[in-house]
Amino acid sequence: MDEPDANIALHARLLAFDPTAFADLCATHLATTIARLGRRYPHACPHLVEQSVHDAFLDHGKRPERYDPTRSPLPAYLLLVAARDLANALEQEARHHRKRSPVVELASVARNSLVDERPLELLVRREDEAAQRAYLRAVRDACTPAERVVLDLLLSGERATASCAAALGLDDHPVAEQEREVKRLKDRVMKRLLRGRARHGIAREHG
Amino acid sequence: MGSLENMAERTRRDPFFLGWLLDRYAAAERLDDAALAAALGCPREHLTRLRLCRAPRQGSAEFRADVERIAAVFALTPARLAGIVRRATVLVRLEAANADDESASTLMAARDREETPP
Protein backbone atom coordinates (compact mmCIF):
# COMPACT_ATOMS: atom_id res chain seq x y z
CA MET A 1 0.00 0.00 0.00
CA ASP A 2 1.48 3.40 -0.92
CA GLU A 3 1.47 6.26 1.56
CA PRO A 4 -1.74 8.10 0.56
CA ASP A 5 -3.67 4.83 0.56
CA ALA A 6 -2.19 3.88 3.92
CA ASN A 7 -3.24 7.25 5.35
CA ILE A 8 -6.76 6.89 4.00
CA ALA A 9 -6.96 3.39 5.50
CA LEU A 10 -5.68 4.72 8.83
CA HIS A 11 -8.29 7.46 8.80
CA ALA A 12 -11.01 4.92 8.00
CA ARG A 13 -9.89 2.83 10.98
CA LEU A 14 -10.13 5.87 13.28
CA LEU A 15 -13.64 6.57 12.00
CA ALA A 16 -14.58 2.92 12.51
CA PHE A 17 -13.52 3.05 16.21
CA ASP A 18 -10.61 0.63 15.70
CA PRO A 19 -9.03 0.90 19.18
CA THR A 20 -5.52 0.35 17.82
CA ALA A 21 -5.73 3.02 15.08
CA PHE A 22 -4.51 5.91 17.23
CA ALA A 23 -1.43 3.94 18.29
CA ASP A 24 -0.64 3.34 14.60
CA LEU A 25 -1.28 6.99 13.77
CA CYS A 26 1.24 8.03 16.41
CA ALA A 27 3.78 5.39 15.42
CA THR A 28 3.56 6.48 11.77
CA HIS A 29 3.30 10.27 11.94
CA LEU A 30 4.08 11.65 15.41
CA ALA A 31 7.88 11.89 15.24
CA THR A 32 7.93 13.24 11.67
CA THR A 33 5.27 15.86 12.46
CA ILE A 34 7.24 17.06 15.50
CA ALA A 35 10.41 17.24 13.40
CA ARG A 36 8.67 19.13 10.57
CA LEU A 37 7.02 21.62 12.92
CA GLY A 38 10.33 22.12 14.74
CA ARG A 39 12.00 22.96 11.42
CA ARG A 40 9.26 25.47 10.58
CA TYR A 41 9.58 27.16 13.97
CA PRO A 42 13.29 26.80 14.79
CA HIS A 43 13.13 29.43 17.54
CA ALA A 44 10.14 27.93 19.35
CA CYS A 45 10.72 25.96 22.54
CA PRO A 46 10.96 22.25 21.55
CA HIS A 47 8.66 21.32 24.43
CA LEU A 48 6.00 23.70 23.10
CA VAL A 49 6.42 22.24 19.60
CA GLU A 50 5.96 18.69 20.90
CA GLN A 51 3.00 19.76 23.05
CA SER A 52 1.28 21.34 20.06
CA VAL A 53 1.72 18.21 17.98
CA HIS A 54 0.45 16.04 20.84
CA ASP A 55 -2.62 18.26 21.17
CA ALA A 56 -3.29 18.06 17.44
CA PHE A 57 -2.98 14.26 17.44
CA LEU A 58 -5.11 13.80 20.55
CA ASP A 59 -7.77 16.05 19.10
CA HIS A 60 -7.71 14.13 15.83
CA GLY A 61 -7.82 10.78 17.63
CA LYS A 62 -10.97 11.84 19.46
CA ARG A 63 -12.65 13.66 16.58
CA PRO A 64 -11.39 12.13 13.33
CA GLU A 65 -14.59 13.15 11.52
CA ARG A 66 -13.37 16.75 11.43
CA TYR A 67 -10.73 15.82 8.87
CA ASP A 68 -11.77 15.81 5.21
CA PRO A 69 -9.39 13.53 3.25
CA THR A 70 -10.45 15.11 -0.06
CA ARG A 71 -8.97 18.46 0.94
CA SER A 72 -5.44 17.58 2.05
CA PRO A 73 -3.27 14.57 2.93
CA LEU A 74 -3.43 13.46 6.57
CA PRO A 75 0.19 14.44 7.47
CA ALA A 76 -0.35 17.93 6.01
CA TYR A 77 -3.61 18.32 7.94
CA LEU A 78 -2.01 17.24 11.23
CA LEU A 79 0.91 19.61 10.64
CA LEU A 80 -1.45 22.49 9.88
CA VAL A 81 -3.50 21.90 13.05
CA ALA A 82 -0.33 21.61 15.15
CA ALA A 83 1.11 24.76 13.53
CA ARG A 84 -2.09 26.64 14.34
CA ASP A 85 -1.94 25.46 17.98
CA LEU A 86 1.73 26.43 18.20
CA ALA A 87 1.10 29.85 16.65
CA ASN A 88 -1.66 30.43 19.21
CA ALA A 89 0.62 29.32 22.05
CA LEU A 90 3.41 31.62 20.81
CA GLU A 91 0.95 34.50 20.50
CA GLN A 92 -0.23 33.89 24.07
CA GLU A 93 3.36 33.89 25.24
CA ALA A 94 4.06 37.12 23.35
CA ARG A 95 0.94 38.70 24.86
CA HIS A 96 2.15 37.68 28.31
CA HIS A 97 5.50 39.37 27.65
CA ARG A 98 3.80 42.46 26.25
CA LYS A 99 1.80 42.82 29.47
CA ARG A 100 5.06 42.90 31.35
CA SER A 101 6.83 45.24 28.94
CA PRO A 102 5.76 48.63 30.46
CA VAL A 103 7.81 47.81 33.56
CA VAL A 104 10.85 47.16 31.39
CA GLU A 105 10.23 50.32 29.37
CA LEU A 106 9.94 52.46 32.48
CA ALA A 107 13.13 50.96 33.83
CA SER A 108 14.95 51.73 30.60
CA VAL A 109 13.56 55.27 30.60
CA ALA A 110 15.03 55.83 34.02
CA ARG A 111 18.36 54.33 33.13
CA ASN A 112 19.47 55.37 29.69
CA SER A 113 18.52 56.16 26.11
CA LEU A 114 15.02 57.50 26.58
CA VAL A 115 15.82 59.72 29.50
CA ASP A 116 15.88 62.82 27.29
CA GLU A 117 12.66 62.05 25.45
CA ARG A 118 9.90 64.57 26.16
CA PRO A 119 6.93 63.11 28.09
CA LEU A 120 4.42 63.98 25.34
CA GLU A 121 6.54 62.31 22.63
CA LEU A 122 6.94 59.27 24.86
CA LEU A 123 3.19 59.08 25.38
CA VAL A 124 2.48 59.38 21.63
CA ARG A 125 5.04 56.70 20.83
CA ARG A 126 3.50 54.32 23.38
CA GLU A 127 0.01 54.95 22.02
CA ASP A 128 1.28 54.24 18.50
CA GLU A 129 2.81 50.96 19.68
CA ALA A 130 -0.38 49.96 21.49
CA ALA A 131 -2.44 50.75 18.35
CA GLN A 132 0.00 48.70 16.26
CA ARG A 133 -0.37 45.71 18.60
CA ALA A 134 -4.17 46.00 18.67
CA TYR A 135 -4.20 46.19 14.88
CA LEU A 136 -2.04 43.09 14.43
CA ARG A 137 -4.08 41.20 17.01
CA ALA A 138 -7.34 42.09 15.25
CA VAL A 139 -5.96 41.08 11.84
CA ARG A 140 -4.66 37.82 13.26
CA ASP A 141 -7.99 37.02 14.92
CA ALA A 142 -9.80 37.57 11.63
CA CYS A 143 -7.46 35.25 9.68
CA THR A 144 -8.27 31.65 8.82
CA PRO A 145 -5.81 29.09 10.33
CA ALA A 146 -3.88 28.87 7.04
CA GLU A 147 -3.74 32.67 6.70
CA ARG A 148 -2.53 32.90 10.29
CA VAL A 149 0.39 30.59 9.49
CA VAL A 150 1.35 32.87 6.58
CA LEU A 151 0.87 36.03 8.67
CA ASP A 152 3.10 34.67 11.46
CA LEU A 153 5.81 33.83 8.95
CA LEU A 154 5.58 37.27 7.33
CA LEU A 155 5.79 38.96 10.72
CA SER A 156 8.82 36.86 11.62
CA GLY A 157 10.50 38.13 8.44
CA GLU A 158 10.11 34.88 6.50
CA ARG A 159 8.86 35.57 2.98
CA ALA A 160 10.14 32.61 0.97
CA THR A 161 7.38 30.72 -0.81
CA ALA A 162 9.02 27.39 0.01
CA SER A 163 8.99 28.14 3.75
CA CYS A 164 5.34 29.17 3.64
CA ALA A 165 4.42 26.09 1.64
CA ALA A 166 6.23 23.87 4.11
CA ALA A 167 4.56 25.50 7.11
CA LEU A 168 1.22 24.94 5.43
CA GLY A 169 2.05 21.27 4.89
CA LEU A 170 2.11 21.73 1.11
CA ASP A 171 5.77 20.81 0.61
CA ASP A 172 4.85 17.51 -1.00
CA HIS A 173 2.56 19.21 -3.52
CA PRO A 174 3.73 20.26 -7.03
CA VAL A 175 5.76 23.50 -6.95
CA ALA A 176 3.27 25.35 -9.18
CA GLU A 177 0.45 24.45 -6.81
CA GLN A 178 2.53 25.52 -3.80
CA GLU A 179 3.26 28.88 -5.42
CA ARG A 180 -0.36 29.43 -6.37
CA GLU A 181 -1.71 28.59 -2.90
CA VAL A 182 0.96 30.60 -1.04
CA LYS A 183 0.40 33.60 -3.32
CA ARG A 184 -3.36 33.38 -2.78
CA LEU A 185 -2.91 33.31 0.99
CA LYS A 186 -0.30 36.09 0.98
CA ASP A 187 -2.64 38.27 -1.09
CA ARG A 188 -5.49 37.66 1.32
CA VAL A 189 -3.26 38.42 4.32
CA MET A 190 -1.98 41.61 2.69
CA LYS A 191 -5.57 42.71 2.00
CA ARG A 192 -6.48 42.06 5.63
CA LEU A 193 -3.42 44.03 6.78
CA LEU A 194 -4.27 47.00 4.54
CA ARG A 195 -7.93 46.97 5.56
CA GLY A 196 -6.90 46.70 9.23
CA ARG A 197 -4.55 49.69 8.91
CA ALA A 198 -7.39 51.88 7.69
CA ARG A 199 -9.67 50.63 10.46
CA HIS A 200 -7.09 51.22 13.21
CA GLY A 201 -5.95 54.57 11.81
CA ILE A 202 -2.38 53.40 11.26
CA ALA A 203 -0.41 55.19 8.57
CA ARG A 204 1.74 53.23 6.13
CA GLU A 205 5.37 53.46 7.13
CA HIS A 206 6.82 54.23 3.71
CA GLY A 207 4.30 56.16 1.68
CA MET B 1 12.21 9.69 26.36
CA GLY B 2 11.00 9.58 22.73
CA SER B 3 7.98 11.36 21.33
CA LEU B 4 5.89 8.17 21.34
CA GLU B 5 6.71 7.53 25.00
CA ASN B 6 5.87 11.15 25.87
CA MET B 7 2.52 10.78 24.15
CA ALA B 8 1.92 7.49 26.02
CA GLU B 9 2.61 9.39 29.25
CA ARG B 10 -0.16 11.82 28.37
CA THR B 11 -2.64 8.97 27.83
CA ARG B 12 -2.14 7.95 31.46
CA ARG B 13 -4.14 11.04 32.43
CA ASP B 14 -6.84 10.68 29.78
CA PRO B 15 -9.77 8.27 30.28
CA PHE B 16 -10.19 8.06 26.50
CA PHE B 17 -7.16 5.76 26.37
CA LEU B 18 -6.26 2.27 27.49
CA GLY B 19 -3.16 3.83 29.07
CA TRP B 20 -5.38 5.46 31.69
CA LEU B 21 -7.01 2.14 32.64
CA LEU B 22 -3.68 0.30 32.70
CA ASP B 23 -2.31 3.00 34.98
CA ARG B 24 -5.24 2.65 37.42
CA TYR B 25 -4.76 -1.12 37.45
CA ALA B 26 -0.99 -0.91 37.92
CA ALA B 27 -1.37 1.63 40.74
CA ALA B 28 -3.93 -0.53 42.57
CA GLU B 29 -1.80 -3.66 42.18
CA ARG B 30 1.45 -1.75 42.82
CA LEU B 31 2.95 -2.95 39.56
CA ASP B 32 5.88 -1.37 37.74
CA ASP B 33 6.04 -1.56 33.95
CA ALA B 34 7.77 -4.94 33.93
CA ALA B 35 5.15 -6.44 36.24
CA LEU B 36 2.32 -4.83 34.28
CA ALA B 37 3.68 -6.29 31.04
CA ALA B 38 3.90 -9.69 32.74
CA ALA B 39 0.30 -9.38 33.93
CA LEU B 40 -0.79 -8.58 30.38
CA GLY B 41 1.41 -11.31 28.96
CA CYS B 42 3.37 -9.11 26.57
CA PRO B 43 6.92 -7.80 26.24
CA ARG B 44 7.52 -4.55 28.13
CA GLU B 45 8.31 -2.78 24.83
CA HIS B 46 4.67 -3.21 23.76
CA LEU B 47 3.38 -1.17 26.68
CA THR B 48 3.90 2.19 24.97
CA ARG B 49 1.75 1.34 21.96
CA LEU B 50 -0.78 -0.49 24.13
CA ARG B 51 -1.23 2.66 26.21
CA LEU B 52 -1.92 4.58 22.99
CA CYS B 53 -4.89 2.37 22.15
CA ARG B 54 -8.37 3.74 22.73
CA ALA B 55 -10.04 2.29 25.84
CA PRO B 56 -12.56 -0.43 24.94
CA ARG B 57 -16.10 0.88 24.59
CA GLN B 58 -18.56 0.02 27.37
CA GLY B 59 -21.38 -1.79 25.52
CA SER B 60 -20.89 -5.55 25.85
CA ALA B 61 -20.63 -6.28 22.10
CA GLU B 62 -18.33 -3.29 21.50
CA PHE B 63 -16.28 -4.16 24.57
CA ARG B 64 -15.69 -7.69 23.32
CA ALA B 65 -14.89 -6.51 19.78
CA ASP B 66 -12.43 -3.86 21.03
CA VAL B 67 -10.70 -6.23 23.46
CA GLU B 68 -10.38 -8.89 20.77
CA ARG B 69 -8.98 -6.38 18.30
CA ILE B 70 -6.35 -5.09 20.74
CA ALA B 71 -5.49 -8.64 21.83
CA ALA B 72 -5.09 -9.74 18.20
CA VAL B 73 -2.78 -6.86 17.29
CA PHE B 74 -0.58 -7.23 20.37
CA ALA B 75 -0.74 -11.04 20.62
CA LEU B 76 -2.44 -10.96 24.03
CA THR B 77 -4.90 -13.39 25.55
CA PRO B 78 -8.30 -11.65 25.16
CA ALA B 79 -9.62 -13.00 28.48
CA ARG B 80 -6.58 -11.73 30.36
CA LEU B 81 -6.82 -8.26 28.80
CA ALA B 82 -10.59 -8.17 29.40
CA GLY B 83 -10.03 -9.10 33.07
CA ILE B 84 -7.52 -6.29 33.57
CA VAL B 85 -9.70 -3.71 31.82
CA ARG B 86 -12.79 -4.78 33.83
CA ARG B 87 -10.83 -4.67 37.09
CA ALA B 88 -9.52 -1.20 36.25
CA THR B 89 -13.03 -0.02 35.38
CA VAL B 90 -14.35 -1.29 38.73
CA LEU B 91 -11.47 0.44 40.54
CA VAL B 92 -12.26 3.71 38.79
CA ARG B 93 -15.92 3.42 39.80
CA LEU B 94 -14.94 2.65 43.40
CA GLU B 95 -12.57 5.62 43.46
CA ALA B 96 -15.34 7.85 42.13
CA ALA B 97 -17.80 6.49 44.71
CA ASN B 98 -15.27 7.01 47.52
CA ALA B 99 -14.63 10.55 46.33
CA ASP B 100 -18.39 11.20 46.36
CA ASP B 101 -18.66 9.74 49.88
CA GLU B 102 -15.74 11.85 51.08
CA SER B 103 -17.16 15.05 49.68
CA ALA B 104 -20.57 14.16 51.14
CA SER B 105 -18.95 13.54 54.54
CA THR B 106 -17.05 16.82 54.31
CA LEU B 107 -20.24 18.67 53.43
CA MET B 108 -22.12 17.01 56.31
CA ALA B 109 -19.32 17.83 58.76
CA ALA B 110 -19.31 21.44 57.56
CA ARG B 111 -23.08 21.65 57.90
CA ASP B 112 -22.89 20.13 61.42
CA ARG B 113 -20.30 22.76 62.38
CA GLU B 114 -22.51 25.55 61.02
CA GLU B 115 -25.56 24.22 62.85
CA THR B 116 -23.79 23.76 66.20
CA PRO B 117 -24.61 26.82 68.35
CA PRO B 118 -21.54 28.70 69.64
PDB file of N, CA, C and O in Angstrom, chain B residues 2 5 14 22 24 26 35 37 42 45 50 53 61 66 69 88 95 102 114-116:
ATOM      1  N   GLY B   2      11.371   9.228  24.095  1.00  0.00           N
ATOM      2  CA  GLY B   2      10.998   9.582  22.733  1.00  0.00           C
ATOM      3  C   GLY B   2       9.605  10.193  22.666  1.00  0.00           C
ATOM      4  O   GLY B   2       8.873  10.196  23.662  1.00  0.00           O
ATOM      5  N   GLU B   5       6.793   7.778  23.554  1.00  0.00           N
ATOM      6  CA  GLU B   5       6.711   7.533  25.004  1.00  0.00           C
ATOM      7  C   GLU B   5       6.080   8.740  25.712  1.00  0.00           C
ATOM      8  O   GLU B   5       5.289   8.569  26.638  1.00  0.00           O
ATOM      9  N   ASP B  14      -5.675  10.431  30.641  1.00  0.00           N
ATOM     10  CA  ASP B  14      -6.836  10.680  29.784  1.00  0.00           C
ATOM     11  C   ASP B  14      -7.703   9.423  29.678  1.00  0.00           C
ATOM     12  O   ASP B  14      -7.298   8.424  29.061  1.00  0.00           O
ATOM     13  N   LEU B  22      -4.840   1.111  32.288  1.00  0.00           N
ATOM     14  CA  LEU B  22      -3.679   0.302  32.703  1.00  0.00           C
ATOM     15  C   LEU B  22      -2.973   0.956  33.891  1.00  0.00           C
ATOM     16  O   LEU B  22      -2.474   0.263  34.787  1.00  0.00           O
ATOM     17  N   ARG B  24      -4.414   2.872  36.198  1.00  0.00           N
ATOM     18  CA  ARG B  24      -5.240   2.652  37.417  1.00  0.00           C
ATOM     19  C   ARG B  24      -4.986   1.248  37.963  1.00  0.00           C
ATOM     20  O   ARG B  24      -4.816   1.046  39.152  1.00  0.00           O
ATOM     21  N   ALA B  26      -2.356  -0.766  37.416  1.00  0.00           N
ATOM     22  CA  ALA B  26      -0.986  -0.911  37.918  1.00  0.00           C
ATOM     23  C   ALA B  26      -0.829  -0.249  39.288  1.00  0.00           C
ATOM     24  O   ALA B  26      -0.161  -0.787  40.177  1.00  0.00           O
ATOM     25  N   ALA B  35       6.186  -5.585  35.651  1.00  0.00           N
ATOM     26  CA  ALA B  35       5.154  -6.445  36.237  1.00  0.00           C
ATOM     27  C   ALA B  35       3.825  -6.286  35.497  1.00  0.00           C
ATOM     28  O   ALA B  35       3.082  -7.260  35.318  1.00  0.00           O
ATOM     29  N   ALA B  37       3.529  -5.545  32.298  1.00  0.00           N
ATOM     30  CA  ALA B  37       3.682  -6.288  31.040  1.00  0.00           C
ATOM     31  C   ALA B  37       3.505  -7.784  31.292  1.00  0.00           C
ATOM     32  O   ALA B  37       2.860  -8.486  30.503  1.00  0.00           O
ATOM     33  N   CYS B  42       2.718  -9.658  27.774  1.00  0.00           N
ATOM     34  CA  CYS B  42       3.370  -9.111  26.570  1.00  0.00           C
ATOM     35  C   CYS B  42       4.755  -8.593  26.938  1.00  0.00           C
ATOM     36  O   CYS B  42       5.040  -8.363  28.111  1.00  0.00           O
ATOM     37  N   GLU B  45       8.216  -3.770  25.917  1.00  0.00           N
ATOM     38  CA  GLU B  45       8.311  -2.780  24.831  1.00  0.00           C
ATOM     39  C   GLU B  45       6.939  -2.506  24.198  1.00  0.00           C
ATOM     40  O   GLU B  45       6.757  -1.489  23.536  1.00  0.00           O
ATOM     41  N   LEU B  50       0.479  -0.050  23.497  1.00  0.00           N
ATOM     42  CA  LEU B  50      -0.776  -0.488  24.130  1.00  0.00           C
ATOM     43  C   LEU B  50      -1.468   0.687  24.819  1.00  0.00           C
ATOM     44  O   LEU B  50      -2.686   0.845  24.748  1.00  0.00           O
ATOM     45  N   CYS B  53      -3.635   2.876  22.701  1.00  0.00           N
ATOM     46  CA  CYS B  53      -4.895   2.372  22.152  1.00  0.00           C
ATOM     47  C   CYS B  53      -6.063   3.069  22.845  1.00  0.00           C
ATOM     48  O   CYS B  53      -5.956   3.473  24.007  1.00  0.00           O
ATOM     49  N   ALA B  61     -21.106  -5.818  23.412  1.00  0.00           N
ATOM     50  CA  ALA B  61     -20.629  -6.282  22.097  1.00  0.00           C
ATOM     51  C   ALA B  61     -19.401  -5.478  21.675  1.00  0.00           C
ATOM     52  O   ALA B  61     -18.407  -6.047  21.193  1.00  0.00           O
ATOM     53  N   ASP B  66     -13.621  -4.693  20.819  1.00  0.00           N
ATOM     54  CA  ASP B  66     -12.427  -3.857  21.033  1.00  0.00           C
ATOM     55  C   ASP B  66     -11.315  -4.652  21.721  1.00  0.00           C
ATOM     56  O   ASP B  66     -10.145  -4.562  21.340  1.00  0.00           O
ATOM     57  N   ARG B  69      -9.812  -7.073  19.293  1.00  0.00           N
ATOM     58  CA  ARG B  69      -8.976  -6.382  18.298  1.00  0.00           C
ATOM     59  C   ARG B  69      -7.602  -6.037  18.899  1.00  0.00           C
ATOM     60  O   ARG B  69      -6.569  -6.299  18.297  1.00  0.00           O
ATOM     61  N   ALA B  88      -9.850  -2.637  36.213  1.00  0.00           N
ATOM     62  CA  ALA B  88      -9.521  -1.199  36.252  1.00  0.00           C
ATOM     63  C   ALA B  88     -10.794  -0.362  36.246  1.00  0.00           C
ATOM     64  O   ALA B  88     -10.887   0.641  36.959  1.00  0.00           O
ATOM     65  N   GLU B  95     -13.239   4.355  43.116  1.00  0.00           N
ATOM     66  CA  GLU B  95     -12.570   5.618  43.456  1.00  0.00           C
ATOM     67  C   GLU B  95     -13.557   6.776  43.381  1.00  0.00           C
ATOM     68  O   GLU B  95     -13.591   7.641  44.248  1.00  0.00           O
ATOM     69  N   GLU B 102     -16.590  10.917  50.313  1.00  0.00           N
ATOM     70  CA  GLU B 102     -15.744  11.845  51.078  1.00  0.00           C
ATOM     71  C   GLU B 102     -16.273  13.267  51.011  1.00  0.00           C
ATOM     72  O   GLU B 102     -16.350  13.972  52.004  1.00  0.00           O
ATOM     73  N   GLU B 114     -21.722  24.304  61.149  1.00  0.00           N
ATOM     74  CA  GLU B 114     -22.509  25.545  61.023  1.00  0.00           C
ATOM     75  C   GLU B 114     -23.737  25.521  61.921  1.00  0.00           C
ATOM     76  O   GLU B 114     -24.144  26.532  62.486  1.00  0.00           O
ATOM     77  N   GLU B 115     -24.307  24.300  62.082  1.00  0.00           N
ATOM     78  CA  GLU B 115     -25.557  24.216  62.854  1.00  0.00           C
ATOM     79  C   GLU B 115     -25.324  24.182  64.356  1.00  0.00           C
ATOM     80  O   GLU B 115     -26.237  24.438  65.126  1.00  0.00           O
ATOM     81  N   THR B 116     -24.075  23.814  64.772  1.00  0.00           N
ATOM     82  CA  THR B 116     -23.793  23.759  66.197  1.00  0.00           C
ATOM     83  C   THR B 116     -23.773  25.168  66.768  1.00  0.00           C
ATOM     84  O   THR B 116     -23.027  26.020  66.282  1.00  0.00           O
TER      85      THR B 116
END
